Amino acid sequence: MFRFSSIKDYHTTLQNGQTTCVEAVHFYLSAIKEKPQLNAFLEVFEEEAICEAERLDAKRISGAPMGKLHGVIVGIKDVICYKGHVVSAGSKILENFKSIYHATVVEKLLQEEAIIIGRQNCDEFAMGSSNENSAFGAVRNALDESRVPGGSSGGSAVSVQAGLTMISLGSDTGGSVRQPADFCGVVGLKPSYGRISRYGLIAYASSFDQIGIFSKTVDDAALCLEVISGADDFDSTVSEKPVPTYSTELKVAPRKYRIAYFKQALEHPGLDPEMGAAIMELIEQLRQEGHIVDPIEFDLLNHIVPTYYVLTTAEASSNFSRFDAVRFGYRAPLINSDLNDMYKASRSTGFGKEVQRRIMLGTFVLSAGYFDAYFTKAQQVRRILFNKSVDVFGKYEAIISPTVPSTAFKIGEKSDDQVAMFLADIYTVFANLVGIPAISIPLFTHSNGLPFGLQIMTNHFEETTMLQLSDQLMS
Ligand code: GLN
């Protein structure tokens, strides 16, 4: 019987001849088939995955060196382009739209011999915190199927949680990797802005979007990160900084860290008291072990969610003008209509409610009369937040916090209360606003039986420190 614990162990068993990529693919295909009710996959690339596994087995057995992700079973969120495959962004407006090129991350995964097993369900255009906004139905949390898995990368998180893939790629604009990782009890990593190419990632808010990784272990996240990071001619916002070999740099002797936490984050009335207490206990324990863990004043906490929503909806309203039903995507069936009617009908029936709401909000904050009051103001707050991060990281190596203020909620519980839903992002959006890396690691279990995570943020391009500290805390 096939068992997966980490990529490293899997590779050892492949090399020893104890398993094959074909066996692994069959194992995951049947796991996916056993759990259709989770709705984690929008499409499974069954035959292709088997063919690729056969090819890799033959290649390995012939003595060829193995790629870094040789035979690793990966799922990709339905916002990442895979040439010749549908990429719908969880939206009716792109239903059946086939990608004509590979995203850079897909190119890199394939170069290192990963096997892409399918595309995963998500909130429409990655807008949401519960995966209830997908045009193709909600995703269920495998630990309690009446609960949400978090969002927007819900399908990718559940796949790792339920053992339907070894790792998954998601995208994180304001927490969409870390928040579902927290709700599902897995590792979720968002790198620095500019670490991974966004080429072939369907845009939501371009100055925030980053591709991120779900895995069971910090080691697997590190290995995947080193494969998919790095400069790209197709995305000028990617840094030229060399990519460290995170998977080996991760392993260092345990040491003492200088850690900060935002006082207001732990005192926030929206935070589940039991979760707050668990984090405070961890802080105490870290102090006792000799780490420096200091509270930092952060009086802007209540402004970060509004700032995030003003800026991301503005960017979305501009990005989404490309969905005009002319060049690609869904077009509403209309006869004898003019161009404007065609735009209106297609966009108002093709986009779901949440996406329409955000396009309208974004168009409003960018409109001539309100631009300065909202957009310019939010950009100024973003700058202040950036300065705050420079200040904190001048003295500390990491900032810790809860990842989300509550554990996974019930499906339907918050869908009519947008403000409550937006508050789920209170701890995660800071990292996207300032562009720093952040990770959620599954350290805790609530008395309600659900997992929750610790978020660790480090300075720009300090992924290595973040991974080392995560590894130390998880061991
Ligand atoms: N929940 C946030 C939102 O709806 C984050 C989404 C994301 O990171 N893609 O915008």
CSV table of C-alpha atoms and ligand atoms in Angstrom, one decimal:
chain,number,residue,atom,x,y,z
A,1,MET,CA,0.0,0.0,0.0
A,2,PHE,CA,1.4,3.4,-1.0
A,3,ARG,CA,2.1,5.9,1.8
A,4,PHE,CA,3.3,9.4,1.5
A,5,SER,CA,5.1,11.3,4.3
A,6,SER,CA,7.5,13.6,2.4
A,7,ILE,CA,9.0,14.1,-1.0
A,8,LYS,CA,12.4,13.0,0.3
A,9,ASP,CA,11.1,9.7,1.6
A,10,TYR,CA,9.1,9.2,-1.6
A,11,HIS,CA,12.2,9.6,-3.6
A,12,THR,CA,14.1,7.1,-1.5
A,13,THR,CA,11.4,4.5,-2.0
A,14,LEU,CA,11.5,5.2,-5.7
A,15,GLN,CA,15.2,4.7,-5.8
A,16,ASN,CA,15.0,1.5,-3.8
A,17,GLY,CA,12.4,0.2,-6.1
A,18,GLN,CA,9.8,-0.1,-3.3
A,19,THR,CA,7.4,2.0,-5.3
A,20,THR,CA,6.9,3.6,-8.7
A,21,CYS,CA,5.5,6.8,-10.0
A,22,VAL,CA,2.7,4.7,-11.7
A,23,GLU,CA,1.8,3.3,-8.3
A,24,ALA,CA,1.7,6.8,-6.8
A,25,VAL,CA,-0.5,8.1,-9.6
A,26,HIS,CA,-3.0,5.3,-9.2
A,27,PHE,CA,-3.0,5.8,-5.5
A,28,TYR,CA,-3.9,9.5,-5.8
A,29,LEU,CA,-6.4,8.9,-8.6
A,30,SER,CA,-8.3,6.5,-6.5
A,31,ALA,CA,-8.1,8.8,-3.5
A,32,ILE,CA,-9.6,11.6,-5.6
A,33,LYS,CA,-12.4,9.2,-6.8
A,34,GLU,CA,-13.2,8.2,-3.3
A,35,LYS,CA,-13.9,11.8,-2.2
A,36,PRO,CA,-16.0,13.5,-4.9
A,37,GLN,CA,-18.1,15.2,-2.3
A,38,LEU,CA,-15.2,17.4,-1.3
A,39,ASN,CA,-15.4,19.0,-4.8
A,40,ALA,CA,-11.7,19.8,-4.6
A,41,PHE,CA,-11.0,19.1,-8.3
A,42,LEU,CA,-12.6,20.7,-11.3
A,43,GLU,CA,-10.8,18.3,-13.6
A,44,VAL,CA,-8.5,15.3,-13.2
A,45,PHE,CA,-5.9,14.7,-15.9
A,46,GLU,CA,-6.0,10.9,-15.4
A,47,GLU,CA,-4.6,9.5,-18.6
A,48,GLU,CA,-1.9,12.2,-18.9
A,49,ALA,CA,-0.8,11.6,-15.4
A,50,ILE,CA,-0.5,7.9,-15.9
A,51,CYS,CA,1.4,8.3,-19.2
A,52,GLU,CA,3.8,10.8,-17.6
A,53,ALA,CA,4.4,8.4,-14.6
A,54,GLU,CA,5.2,5.6,-17.0
A,55,ARG,CA,7.7,7.8,-18.8
A,56,LEU,CA,9.3,8.9,-15.6
A,57,ASP,CA,9.6,5.3,-14.3
A,58,ALA,CA,11.2,4.2,-17.5
A,59,LYS,CA,13.6,7.1,-17.4
A,60,ARG,CA,14.6,6.6,-13.8
A,61,ILE,CA,15.0,2.8,-14.2
A,62,SER,CA,17.3,3.5,-17.2
A,63,GLY,CA,19.6,5.3,-14.8
A,64,ALA,CA,18.9,8.9,-15.7
A,65,PRO,CA,19.1,11.4,-12.9
A,66,MET,CA,15.9,12.4,-11.2
A,67,GLY,CA,14.5,15.9,-11.3
A,68,LYS,CA,14.0,17.7,-8.0
A,69,LEU,CA,10.2,17.0,-8.2
A,70,HIS,CA,10.5,13.6,-10.0
A,71,GLY,CA,7.1,11.9,-9.9
A,72,VAL,CA,5.7,14.4,-7.3
A,73,ILE,CA,1.9,14.5,-7.6
A,74,VAL,CA,0.9,18.1,-7.8
A,75,GLY,CA,-2.5,19.9,-8.2
A,76,ILE,CA,-2.8,23.4,-9.5
A,77,LYS,CA,-5.4,26.0,-8.6
A,78,ASP,CA,-7.8,26.8,-11.4
A,79,VAL,CA,-6.1,30.2,-12.0
A,80,ILE,CA,-2.8,28.8,-13.2
A,81,CYS,CA,-2.4,28.3,-17.0
A,82,TYR,CA,-1.4,24.8,-18.2
A,83,LYS,CA,-1.1,24.7,-22.0
A,84,GLY,CA,-3.9,22.9,-23.7
A,85,HIS,CA,-5.9,22.6,-20.5
A,86,VAL,CA,-9.0,24.5,-19.4
A,87,VAL,CA,-8.3,27.3,-16.9
A,88,SER,CA,-11.6,28.8,-15.7
A,89,ALA,CA,-10.7,30.8,-12.5
A,90,GLY,CA,-13.8,29.1,-10.9
A,91,SER,CA,-15.9,31.3,-13.2
A,92,LYS,CA,-18.6,30.8,-15.8
A,93,ILE,CA,-17.1,33.6,-17.8
A,94,LEU,CA,-14.0,31.4,-18.6
A,95,GLU,CA,-15.8,28.1,-18.6
A,96,ASN,CA,-14.1,25.8,-21.2
A,97,PHE,CA,-11.4,28.4,-21.9
A,98,LYS,CA,-8.2,26.6,-22.8
A,99,SER,CA,-4.9,28.0,-22.0
A,100,ILE,CA,-2.6,28.5,-25.0
A,101,TYR,CA,0.6,28.6,-23.0
A,102,HIS,CA,2.2,27.3,-19.7
A,103,ALA,CA,2.5,29.5,-16.7
A,104,THR,CA,6.1,29.9,-15.8
A,105,VAL,CA,5.5,27.8,-12.6
A,106,VAL,CA,4.0,25.0,-14.7
A,107,GLU,CA,7.0,25.1,-17.0
A,108,LYS,CA,9.3,24.8,-13.9
A,109,LEU,CA,7.3,22.0,-12.3
A,110,LEU,CA,7.4,20.0,-15.5
A,111,GLN,CA,11.1,20.6,-16.0
A,112,GLU,CA,11.7,19.1,-12.6
A,113,GLU,CA,9.5,16.1,-13.5
A,114,ALA,CA,6.4,16.8,-11.4
A,115,ILE,CA,3.2,15.2,-12.4
A,116,ILE,CA,0.3,17.6,-12.6
A,117,ILE,CA,-2.8,15.5,-11.7
A,118,GLY,CA,-5.5,18.1,-12.1
A,119,ARG,CA,-6.9,21.6,-11.6
A,120,GLN,CA,-8.4,22.5,-8.3
A,121,ASN,CA,-11.6,24.4,-7.4
A,122,CYS,CA,-11.3,27.9,-6.0
A,123,ASP,CA,-13.3,31.0,-5.3
A,124,GLU,CA,-14.2,32.8,-8.5
A,125,PHE,CA,-11.1,34.8,-9.7
A,126,ALA,CA,-9.6,34.0,-6.2
A,127,MET,CA,-12.1,36.4,-4.5
A,128,GLY,CA,-13.2,34.9,-1.2
A,129,SER,CA,-12.3,33.3,2.1
A,130,SER,CA,-14.4,30.2,2.1
A,131,ASN,CA,-14.5,28.8,-1.4
A,132,GLU,CA,-18.3,29.4,-1.5
A,133,ASN,CA,-17.8,31.8,-4.4
A,134,SER,CA,-16.9,29.2,-7.0
A,135,ALA,CA,-19.2,29.0,-10.0
A,136,PHE,CA,-18.7,25.2,-9.7
A,137,GLY,CA,-19.9,24.7,-6.2
A,138,ALA,CA,-18.4,25.0,-2.7
A,139,VAL,CA,-15.4,22.9,-1.5
A,140,ARG,CA,-15.8,21.0,1.7
A,141,ASN,CA,-13.3,20.7,4.6
A,142,ALA,CA,-12.3,17.1,4.8
A,143,LEU,CA,-12.1,17.1,8.6
A,144,ASP,CA,-15.8,18.2,8.9
A,145,GLU,CA,-17.7,18.3,5.6
A,146,SER,CA,-20.2,20.8,6.9
A,147,ARG,CA,-17.4,23.3,7.2
A,148,VAL,CA,-15.6,25.5,4.7
A,149,PRO,CA,-12.0,24.7,3.8
A,150,GLY,CA,-11.2,28.5,3.6
A,151,GLY,CA,-10.4,30.3,0.4
A,152,SER,CA,-9.8,31.2,-2.1
A,153,SER,CA,-7.5,28.3,-2.8
A,154,GLY,CA,-9.8,25.8,-1.0
A,155,GLY,CA,-9.5,22.9,-3.4
A,156,SER,CA,-5.7,23.1,-3.3
A,157,ALA,CA,-5.7,23.1,0.5
A,158,VAL,CA,-8.2,20.2,0.9
A,159,SER,CA,-6.2,18.2,-1.7
A,160,VAL,CA,-3.2,18.2,0.6
A,161,GLN,CA,-5.3,17.8,3.7
A,162,ALA,CA,-7.2,14.8,2.4
A,163,GLY,CA,-4.2,13.2,0.7
A,164,LEU,CA,-5.4,13.8,-2.9
A,165,THR,CA,-2.1,15.3,-3.9
A,166,MET,CA,1.4,15.5,-2.4
A,167,ILE,CA,1.6,19.3,-2.8
A,168,SER,CA,-0.6,21.9,-4.5
A,169,LEU,CA,-0.1,25.4,-5.9
A,170,GLY,CA,-2.5,28.1,-5.0
A,171,SER,CA,-2.4,31.9,-5.2
A,172,ASP,CA,-2.4,34.4,-2.4
A,173,THR,CA,-3.5,38.0,-2.8
A,174,GLY,CA,-4.6,38.6,0.8
A,175,GLY,CA,-4.3,35.2,2.4
A,176,SER,CA,-5.7,32.7,0.0
A,177,VAL,CA,-2.9,30.2,0.7
A,178,ARG,CA,-2.3,30.8,4.4
A,179,GLN,CA,-6.0,31.0,5.4
A,180,PRO,CA,-7.2,27.7,3.9
A,181,ALA,CA,-3.9,26.1,5.1
A,182,ASP,CA,-4.9,27.2,8.6
A,183,PHE,CA,-8.5,25.9,8.2
A,184,CYS,CA,-7.2,22.5,6.9
A,185,GLY,CA,-4.3,21.9,9.1
A,186,VAL,CA,-1.5,22.0,6.5
A,187,VAL,CA,1.5,24.2,5.7
A,188,GLY,CA,0.7,27.2,3.4
A,189,LEU,CA,3.5,29.5,2.1
A,190,LYS,CA,3.3,32.8,0.4
A,191,PRO,CA,6.7,34.1,-0.8
A,192,SER,CA,7.8,37.7,-1.1
A,193,TYR,CA,6.2,39.6,-3.9
A,194,GLY,CA,8.6,39.1,-6.8
A,195,ARG,CA,10.0,35.8,-5.8
A,196,ILE,CA,7.8,33.7,-8.1
A,197,SER,CA,6.8,34.7,-11.6
A,198,ARG,CA,3.1,35.6,-12.1
A,199,TYR,CA,3.3,34.9,-15.8
A,200,GLY,CA,0.3,32.6,-16.5
A,201,LEU,CA,-1.4,33.4,-13.2
A,202,ILE,CA,-4.9,34.8,-13.9
A,203,ALA,CA,-4.6,38.3,-12.3
A,204,TYR,CA,-6.8,39.5,-9.4
A,205,ALA,CA,-4.8,42.4,-8.0
A,206,SER,CA,-1.4,42.4,-9.7
A,207,SER,CA,0.6,44.3,-7.0
A,208,PHE,CA,-0.6,41.8,-4.4
A,209,ASP,CA,-0.8,38.4,-6.2
A,210,GLN,CA,1.7,35.7,-5.6
A,211,ILE,CA,1.7,32.0,-6.3
A,212,GLY,CA,2.0,30.0,-3.1
A,213,ILE,CA,2.5,26.4,-1.9
A,214,PHE,CA,0.5,23.9,0.1
A,215,SER,CA,2.3,20.9,1.7
A,216,LYS,CA,2.3,18.6,4.6
A,217,THR,CA,5.8,19.6,5.7
A,218,VAL,CA,8.0,22.6,5.7
A,219,ASP,CA,10.7,20.6,3.8
A,220,ASP,CA,8.3,19.9,0.9
A,221,ALA,CA,7.3,23.6,0.7
A,222,ALA,CA,11.0,24.6,0.7
A,223,LEU,CA,11.9,22.2,-2.1
A,224,CYS,CA,8.9,23.3,-4.2
A,225,LEU,CA,9.7,27.0,-3.6
A,226,GLU,CA,13.3,26.5,-4.8
A,227,VAL,CA,12.0,24.9,-8.0
A,228,ILE,CA,9.3,27.5,-8.9
A,229,SER,CA,11.1,30.8,-7.8
A,230,GLY,CA,13.3,33.0,-9.9
A,231,ALA,CA,13.7,35.6,-12.5
A,232,ASP,CA,11.6,35.4,-15.6
A,233,ASP,CA,11.7,37.3,-18.9
A,234,PHE,CA,7.9,37.2,-19.0
A,235,ASP,CA,7.3,39.0,-15.7
A,236,SER,CA,9.3,42.1,-15.0
A,237,THR,CA,8.1,42.3,-11.4
A,238,VAL,CA,10.1,39.1,-10.5
A,239,SER,CA,13.3,39.8,-8.7
A,240,GLU,CA,16.7,39.0,-10.2
A,241,LYS,CA,18.0,37.9,-6.8
A,242,PRO,CA,19.4,34.4,-7.0
A,243,VAL,CA,17.2,31.6,-5.6
A,244,PRO,CA,18.7,29.9,-2.5
A,245,THR,CA,18.5,26.1,-2.3
A,246,TYR,CA,15.9,26.5,0.4
A,247,SER,CA,15.6,22.7,0.9
A,248,THR,CA,19.1,22.4,2.2
A,249,GLU,CA,19.5,25.8,3.8
A,250,LEU,CA,16.5,25.0,5.8
A,251,LYS,CA,18.4,22.5,7.9
A,252,VAL,CA,20.4,24.3,10.5
A,253,ALA,CA,21.0,23.7,14.2
A,254,PRO,CA,18.2,25.2,16.4
A,255,ARG,CA,18.9,28.7,17.5
A,256,LYS,CA,17.4,31.7,19.3
A,257,TYR,CA,15.3,34.2,17.3
A,258,ARG,CA,14.3,37.8,17.7
A,259,ILE,CA,10.6,37.7,17.3
A,260,ALA,CA,7.9,40.4,17.4
A,261,TYR,CA,4.1,40.2,17.6
A,262,PHE,CA,1.5,42.9,17.2
A,263,LYS,CA,-0.1,43.6,20.5
A,264,GLN,CA,-3.4,44.7,18.9
A,265,ALA,CA,-3.5,41.5,16.9
A,266,LEU,CA,-3.6,39.4,20.0
A,267,GLU,CA,-6.0,41.7,21.8
A,268,HIS,CA,-8.4,41.9,18.9
A,269,PRO,CA,-12.1,41.3,20.0
A,270,GLY,CA,-12.7,39.2,16.9
A,271,LEU,CA,-10.0,36.7,17.9
A,272,ASP,CA,-11.3,33.4,19.4
A,273,PRO,CA,-10.1,33.6,23.0
A,274,GLU,CA,-8.9,30.1,23.1
A,275,MET,CA,-6.7,30.7,20.0
A,276,GLY,CA,-5.4,33.9,21.6
A,277,ALA,CA,-4.5,32.0,24.7
A,278,ALA,CA,-2.7,29.2,22.8
A,279,ILE,CA,-0.6,31.8,21.0
A,280,MET,CA,0.3,33.6,24.2
A,281,GLU,CA,1.3,30.3,25.7
A,282,LEU,CA,3.6,29.6,22.8
A,283,ILE,CA,5.1,33.1,23.2
A,284,GLU,CA,5.8,32.3,26.9
A,285,GLN,CA,7.3,29.0,26.0
A,286,LEU,CA,9.5,30.6,23.4
A,287,ARG,CA,10.7,33.2,25.9
A,288,GLN,CA,11.5,30.4,28.3
A,289,GLU,CA,13.6,28.7,25.6
A,290,GLY,CA,15.6,31.9,25.3
A,291,HIS,CA,14.1,33.6,22.3
A,292,ILE,CA,13.3,37.3,22.4
A,293,VAL,CA,9.6,37.7,21.8
A,294,ASP,CA,8.4,41.3,22.2
A,295,PRO,CA,5.0,43.0,21.8
A,296,ILE,CA,4.9,45.8,19.2
A,297,GLU,CA,2.3,48.6,19.0
A,298,PHE,CA,0.3,48.3,15.8
A,299,ASP,CA,-2.5,50.8,15.9
A,300,LEU,CA,-3.3,50.5,12.1
A,301,LEU,CA,-4.7,47.0,12.5
A,302,ASN,CA,-8.2,48.1,11.9
A,303,HIS,CA,-7.2,50.0,8.8
A,304,ILE,CA,-5.5,47.2,6.9
A,305,VAL,CA,-8.6,45.3,5.8
A,306,PRO,CA,-10.3,48.4,4.3
A,307,THR,CA,-7.0,49.4,2.7
A,308,TYR,CA,-6.6,46.0,1.2
A,309,TYR,CA,-10.1,46.0,-0.2
A,310,VAL,CA,-9.9,49.5,-1.7
A,311,LEU,CA,-6.6,48.7,-3.5
A,312,THR,CA,-7.4,45.2,-4.6
A,313,THR,CA,-10.8,46.0,-6.0
A,314,ALA,CA,-9.3,49.0,-7.8
A,315,GLU,CA,-6.7,46.7,-9.4
A,316,ALA,CA,-9.3,44.1,-10.2
A,317,SER,CA,-11.7,46.5,-11.9
A,318,SER,CA,-8.9,47.5,-14.2
A,319,ASN,CA,-7.6,43.9,-14.8
A,320,PHE,CA,-11.1,42.6,-15.4
A,321,SER,CA,-11.9,44.9,-18.3
A,322,ARG,CA,-10.2,42.3,-20.5
A,323,PHE,CA,-13.2,40.0,-20.0
A,324,ASP,CA,-15.3,41.7,-22.7
A,325,ALA,CA,-16.8,38.6,-24.3
A,326,VAL,CA,-15.2,39.6,-27.6
A,327,ARG,CA,-11.8,38.1,-27.6
A,328,PHE,CA,-12.4,35.0,-25.4
A,329,GLY,CA,-14.6,33.6,-22.8
A,330,TYR,CA,-18.4,33.4,-22.4
A,331,ARG,CA,-20.7,35.6,-24.4
A,332,ALA,CA,-24.4,35.9,-23.5
A,333,PRO,CA,-26.7,34.7,-26.2
A,334,LEU,CA,-28.4,37.9,-27.5
A,335,ILE,CA,-29.9,38.8,-30.9
A,336,ASN,CA,-30.3,42.2,-32.4
A,337,SER,CA,-28.3,43.9,-29.6
A,338,ASP,CA,-25.6,46.5,-29.9
A,339,LEU,CA,-22.1,46.2,-28.5
A,340,ASN,CA,-22.9,47.8,-25.1
A,341,ASP,CA,-25.8,45.4,-24.5
A,342,MET,CA,-23.5,42.5,-25.4
A,343,TYR,CA,-20.9,43.7,-22.8
A,344,LYS,CA,-23.5,44.2,-20.2
A,345,ALA,CA,-25.4,41.0,-20.6
A,346,SER,CA,-22.2,38.9,-20.9
A,347,ARG,CA,-20.5,40.5,-17.9
A,348,SER,CA,-23.5,40.5,-15.7
A,349,THR,CA,-24.4,36.9,-16.4
A,350,GLY,CA,-20.8,35.6,-16.8
A,351,PHE,CA,-19.4,37.0,-13.5
A,352,GLY,CA,-20.7,35.9,-10.2
A,353,LYS,CA,-22.1,38.2,-7.5
A,354,GLU,CA,-18.9,38.7,-5.5
A,355,VAL,CA,-16.8,39.5,-8.6
A,356,GLN,CA,-19.4,42.0,-9.8
A,357,ARG,CA,-19.5,43.6,-6.4
A,358,ARG,CA,-15.8,44.0,-6.4
A,359,ILE,CA,-15.6,45.4,-9.9
A,360,MET,CA,-18.2,48.0,-8.9
A,361,LEU,CA,-16.4,48.9,-5.7
A,362,GLY,CA,-13.1,49.1,-7.5
A,363,THR,CA,-14.6,51.3,-10.3
A,364,PHE,CA,-16.0,53.5,-7.7
A,365,VAL,CA,-12.8,54.1,-5.8
A,366,LEU,CA,-11.0,54.9,-9.0
A,367,SER,CA,-13.7,57.3,-10.3
A,368,ALA,CA,-12.7,60.9,-10.7
A,369,GLY,CA,-14.6,62.3,-7.7
A,370,TYR,CA,-13.5,59.7,-5.2
A,371,PHE,CA,-10.0,58.7,-6.4
A,372,ASP,CA,-8.2,60.9,-3.9
A,373,ALA,CA,-10.5,60.1,-1.0
A,374,TYR,CA,-10.1,56.3,-1.4
A,375,PHE,CA,-7.4,55.1,-3.8
A,376,THR,CA,-4.8,57.7,-3.0
A,377,LYS,CA,-5.5,57.5,0.7
A,378,ALA,CA,-5.2,53.7,0.6
A,379,GLN,CA,-1.9,54.0,-1.2
A,380,GLN,CA,-0.7,56.3,1.6
A,381,VAL,CA,-1.7,53.8,4.2
A,382,ARG,CA,0.1,51.1,2.2
A,383,ARG,CA,3.3,53.2,2.4
A,384,ILE,CA,2.9,53.7,6.2
A,385,LEU,CA,2.5,49.9,6.6
A,386,PHE,CA,5.6,49.4,4.5
A,387,ASN,CA,7.6,51.8,6.7
A,388,LYS,CA,6.3,50.0,9.7
A,389,SER,CA,7.6,46.7,8.4
A,390,VAL,CA,11.0,48.3,7.7
A,391,ASP,CA,11.0,49.5,11.2
A,392,VAL,CA,10.1,46.2,12.8
A,393,PHE,CA,12.5,44.2,10.7
A,394,GLY,CA,15.3,46.6,11.6
A,395,LYS,CA,15.1,45.0,15.1
A,396,TYR,CA,13.4,41.6,14.7
A,397,GLU,CA,13.8,38.7,12.4
A,398,ALA,CA,10.2,37.6,12.4
A,399,ILE,CA,6.6,38.7,13.3
A,400,ILE,CA,4.2,36.0,14.5
A,401,SER,CA,0.4,36.0,14.8
A,402,PRO,CA,-2.5,33.8,14.5
A,403,THR,CA,-3.2,33.1,10.7
A,404,VAL,CA,-7.0,33.6,11.0
A,405,PRO,CA,-9.1,34.8,14.0
A,406,SER,CA,-11.3,31.7,14.1
A,407,THR,CA,-11.3,28.1,13.1
A,408,ALA,CA,-13.1,26.9,10.0
A,409,PHE,CA,-16.7,28.0,10.0
A,410,LYS,CA,-19.8,26.3,8.7
A,411,ILE,CA,-20.7,26.5,5.0
A,412,GLY,CA,-23.3,29.3,4.7
A,413,GLU,CA,-22.5,30.8,8.1
A,414,LYS,CA,-20.9,34.0,6.8
A,415,SER,CA,-22.0,34.1,3.2
A,416,ASP,CA,-24.6,36.9,3.9
A,417,ASP,CA,-22.2,38.9,6.1
A,418,GLN,CA,-19.5,40.3,3.9
A,419,VAL,CA,-17.9,42.3,6.7
A,420,ALA,CA,-17.5,39.2,8.9
A,421,MET,CA,-16.1,37.4,5.9
A,422,PHE,CA,-13.6,40.2,5.2
A,423,LEU,CA,-12.4,40.0,8.8
A,424,ALA,CA,-11.2,36.5,8.2
A,425,ASP,CA,-8.3,38.3,6.4
A,426,ILE,CA,-7.3,40.6,9.2
A,427,TYR,CA,-4.0,38.9,10.0
A,428,THR,CA,-3.0,37.8,6.4
A,429,VAL,CA,-3.4,41.0,4.3
A,430,PHE,CA,-0.5,42.8,5.9
A,431,ALA,CA,2.1,40.6,4.2
A,432,ASN,CA,0.5,41.2,0.8
A,433,LEU,CA,0.2,44.9,1.4
A,434,VAL,CA,3.9,45.2,2.1
A,435,GLY,CA,5.1,42.3,-0.1
A,436,ILE,CA,6.9,40.2,2.6
A,437,PRO,CA,6.9,36.4,2.8
A,438,ALA,CA,4.5,34.7,5.2
A,439,ILE,CA,3.7,31.1,6.1
A,440,SER,CA,1.0,29.3,8.1
A,441,ILE,CA,2.2,26.2,10.0
A,442,PRO,CA,-0.3,23.8,11.6
A,443,LEU,CA,0.8,24.0,15.3
A,444,PHE,CA,-2.5,23.9,17.2
A,445,THR,CA,-5.8,22.0,17.7
A,446,HIS,CA,-8.8,23.8,19.1
A,447,SER,CA,-11.0,22.2,21.7
A,448,ASN,CA,-13.6,22.0,18.9
A,449,GLY,CA,-11.3,19.5,17.2
A,450,LEU,CA,-10.3,21.8,14.4
A,451,PRO,CA,-6.8,22.8,13.5
A,452,PHE,CA,-5.3,26.3,13.5
A,453,GLY,CA,-2.0,27.7,12.5
A,454,LEU,CA,0.7,30.1,13.5
A,455,GLN,CA,1.6,32.7,10.9
A,456,ILE,CA,5.2,33.7,10.6
A,457,MET,CA,6.3,36.7,8.5
A,458,THR,CA,9.9,37.7,7.8
A,459,ASN,CA,11.5,40.5,5.9
A,460,HIS,CA,11.6,40.8,2.1
A,461,PHE,CA,13.3,37.8,0.5
A,462,GLU,CA,14.1,36.3,3.9
A,463,GLU,CA,12.3,33.1,3.1
A,464,THR,CA,15.2,31.1,4.4
A,465,THR,CA,14.8,32.5,7.9
A,466,MET,CA,11.0,31.9,7.7
A,467,LEU,CA,11.5,28.3,6.7
A,468,GLN,CA,14.2,27.7,9.3
A,469,LEU,CA,12.1,29.1,12.2
A,470,SER,CA,9.0,27.2,10.9
A,471,ASP,CA,11.0,23.9,10.8
A,472,GLN,CA,12.3,24.5,14.3
A,473,LEU,CA,8.8,25.1,15.6
A,474,MET,CA,7.3,22.1,13.9
A,475,SER,CA,9.9,19.7,15.0
B,1,GLN,N1,-10.0,36.6,1.1
B,1,GLN,C1,-9.3,37.6,0.4
B,1,GLN,C2,-10.1,38.2,-0.7
B,1,GLN,O1,-11.2,37.7,-0.9
B,1,GLN,C3,-8.0,37.0,-0.1
B,1,GLN,C4,-8.1,36.4,-1.5
B,1,GLN,C5,-6.8,35.9,-2.0
B,1,GLN,O2,-5.8,35.9,-1.4
B,1,GLN,N2,-6.9,35.6,-3.3
B,1,GLN,O3,-9.7,39.1,-1.4
